[in-house]
Amino acid sequence: MEQRLAILLQGGVIDQDIHDGMLNVISELEQQWNISIRHSQGNMALTHMASALMRSRRGESIVPIDNEVLEEVQQSEQYPSLVVIHQALLRHFPLTIDPSEEGYLLANLYSLMLAANDR
């Protein structure tokens, strides 16, 4: 994952502060929250998060996540923990996330939590 972030940085896809913050996200997910990201779902979720942060920085909007998917996440028993973790991770970045990105970030984090519970 760190190598993927380095490639995104070198390619100008993400800025240095996003790169550095994402390294903190990786550490926090693995050490504080005990959520594994060393698999394809983790790569996808963290790549999306870095890209979402950059889109938000640039003021770019995307189509919001499907309401049914978001409702599934919100109705899960993990949702209260999910929100706490999500907010903790975003503290690494001094920017406001576009509201359309929030649903995707929550869904990706939810997938990571489910994958961690399956291990």
Tab-separated table of N, CA, C and O in Angstrom, residues 64-76 79 82 103-104 106-108 110-111:
chain	number	residue	atom	x	y	z
A	64	PRO	N	-23.212	10.862	-5.886
A	64	PRO	CA	-23.271	10.196	-4.575
A	64	PRO	C	-23.500	8.696	-4.711
A	64	PRO	O	-24.039	8.214	-5.713
A	65	ILE	N	-23.125	7.981	-3.675
A	65	ILE	CA	-23.320	6.534	-3.633
A	65	ILE	C	-24.822	6.220	-3.667
A	65	ILE	O	-25.644	7.021	-3.205
A	66	ASP	N	-25.148	5.061	-4.177
A	66	ASP	CA	-26.535	4.611	-4.239
A	66	ASP	C	-27.140	4.593	-2.830
A	66	ASP	O	-26.509	4.116	-1.882
A	67	ASN	N	-28.345	5.106	-2.700
A	67	ASN	CA	-28.998	5.193	-1.387
A	67	ASN	C	-29.139	3.833	-0.708
A	67	ASN	O	-29.020	3.734	0.513
A	68	GLU	N	-29.416	2.785	-1.481
A	68	GLU	CA	-29.571	1.451	-0.892
A	68	GLU	C	-28.277	0.977	-0.242
A	68	GLU	O	-28.306	0.370	0.835
A	69	VAL	N	-27.162	1.257	-0.889
A	69	VAL	CA	-25.864	0.864	-0.331
A	69	VAL	C	-25.604	1.639	0.955
A	69	VAL	O	-25.211	1.074	1.976
A	70	LEU	N	-25.841	2.942	0.912
A	70	LEU	CA	-25.623	3.766	2.095
A	70	LEU	C	-26.530	3.344	3.243
A	70	LEU	O	-26.088	3.275	4.397
A	71	GLU	N	-27.776	3.016	2.941
A	71	GLU	CA	-28.707	2.568	3.986
A	71	GLU	C	-28.235	1.268	4.622
A	71	GLU	O	-28.363	1.087	5.834
A	72	GLU	N	-27.697	0.365	3.817
A	72	GLU	CA	-27.175	-0.889	4.365
A	72	GLU	C	-26.060	-0.612	5.369
A	72	GLU	O	-26.016	-1.196	6.458
A	73	VAL	N	-25.179	0.302	5.015
A	73	VAL	CA	-24.078	0.671	5.913
A	73	VAL	C	-24.635	1.302	7.184
A	73	VAL	O	-24.254	0.936	8.301
A	74	GLN	N	-25.560	2.239	7.029
A	74	GLN	CA	-26.112	2.962	8.171
A	74	GLN	C	-26.931	2.077	9.101
A	74	GLN	O	-27.033	2.361	10.297
A	75	GLN	N	-27.488	1.008	8.578
A	75	GLN	CA	-28.309	0.114	9.392
A	75	GLN	C	-27.505	-1.028	10.014
A	75	GLN	O	-28.046	-1.811	10.790
A	76	SER	N	-26.222	-1.095	9.707
A	76	SER	CA	-25.402	-2.172	10.255
A	76	SER	C	-25.093	-1.903	11.724
A	76	SER	O	-25.087	-0.758	12.179
A	79	TYR	N	-22.138	0.460	12.420
A	79	TYR	CA	-22.196	1.868	12.017
A	79	TYR	C	-21.689	2.847	13.080
A	79	TYR	O	-20.900	3.743	12.742
A	82	LEU	N	-18.042	2.636	13.015
A	82	LEU	CA	-17.608	3.075	11.693
A	82	LEU	C	-17.490	4.599	11.635
A	82	LEU	O	-16.494	5.133	11.144
A	103	GLY	N	-20.273	8.980	1.520
A	103	GLY	CA	-20.913	7.672	1.445
A	103	GLY	C	-19.966	6.585	0.956
A	103	GLY	O	-19.947	5.470	1.484
A	104	TYR	N	-19.175	6.925	-0.049
A	104	TYR	CA	-18.205	5.954	-0.566
A	104	TYR	C	-17.137	5.635	0.471
A	104	TYR	O	-16.749	4.472	0.634
A	106	LEU	N	-17.416	5.814	3.713
A	106	LEU	CA	-18.043	4.981	4.752
A	106	LEU	C	-18.237	3.545	4.265
A	106	LEU	O	-17.980	2.593	5.004
A	107	ALA	N	-18.694	3.389	3.030
A	107	ALA	CA	-18.910	2.040	2.477
A	107	ALA	C	-17.599	1.272	2.370
A	107	ALA	O	-17.537	0.076	2.687
A	108	ASN	N	-16.543	1.951	1.943
A	108	ASN	CA	-15.238	1.286	1.851
A	108	ASN	C	-14.717	0.889	3.226
A	108	ASN	O	-14.193	-0.213	3.406
A	110	TYR	N	-16.565	0.298	5.847
A	110	TYR	CA	-17.440	-0.786	6.266
A	110	TYR	C	-16.962	-2.116	5.676
A	110	TYR	O	-16.881	-3.122	6.392
A	111	SER	N	-16.596	-2.101	4.410
A	111	SER	CA	-16.071	-3.321	3.769
A	111	SER	C	-14.798	-3.801	4.447
A	111	SER	O	-14.593	-4.998	4.625
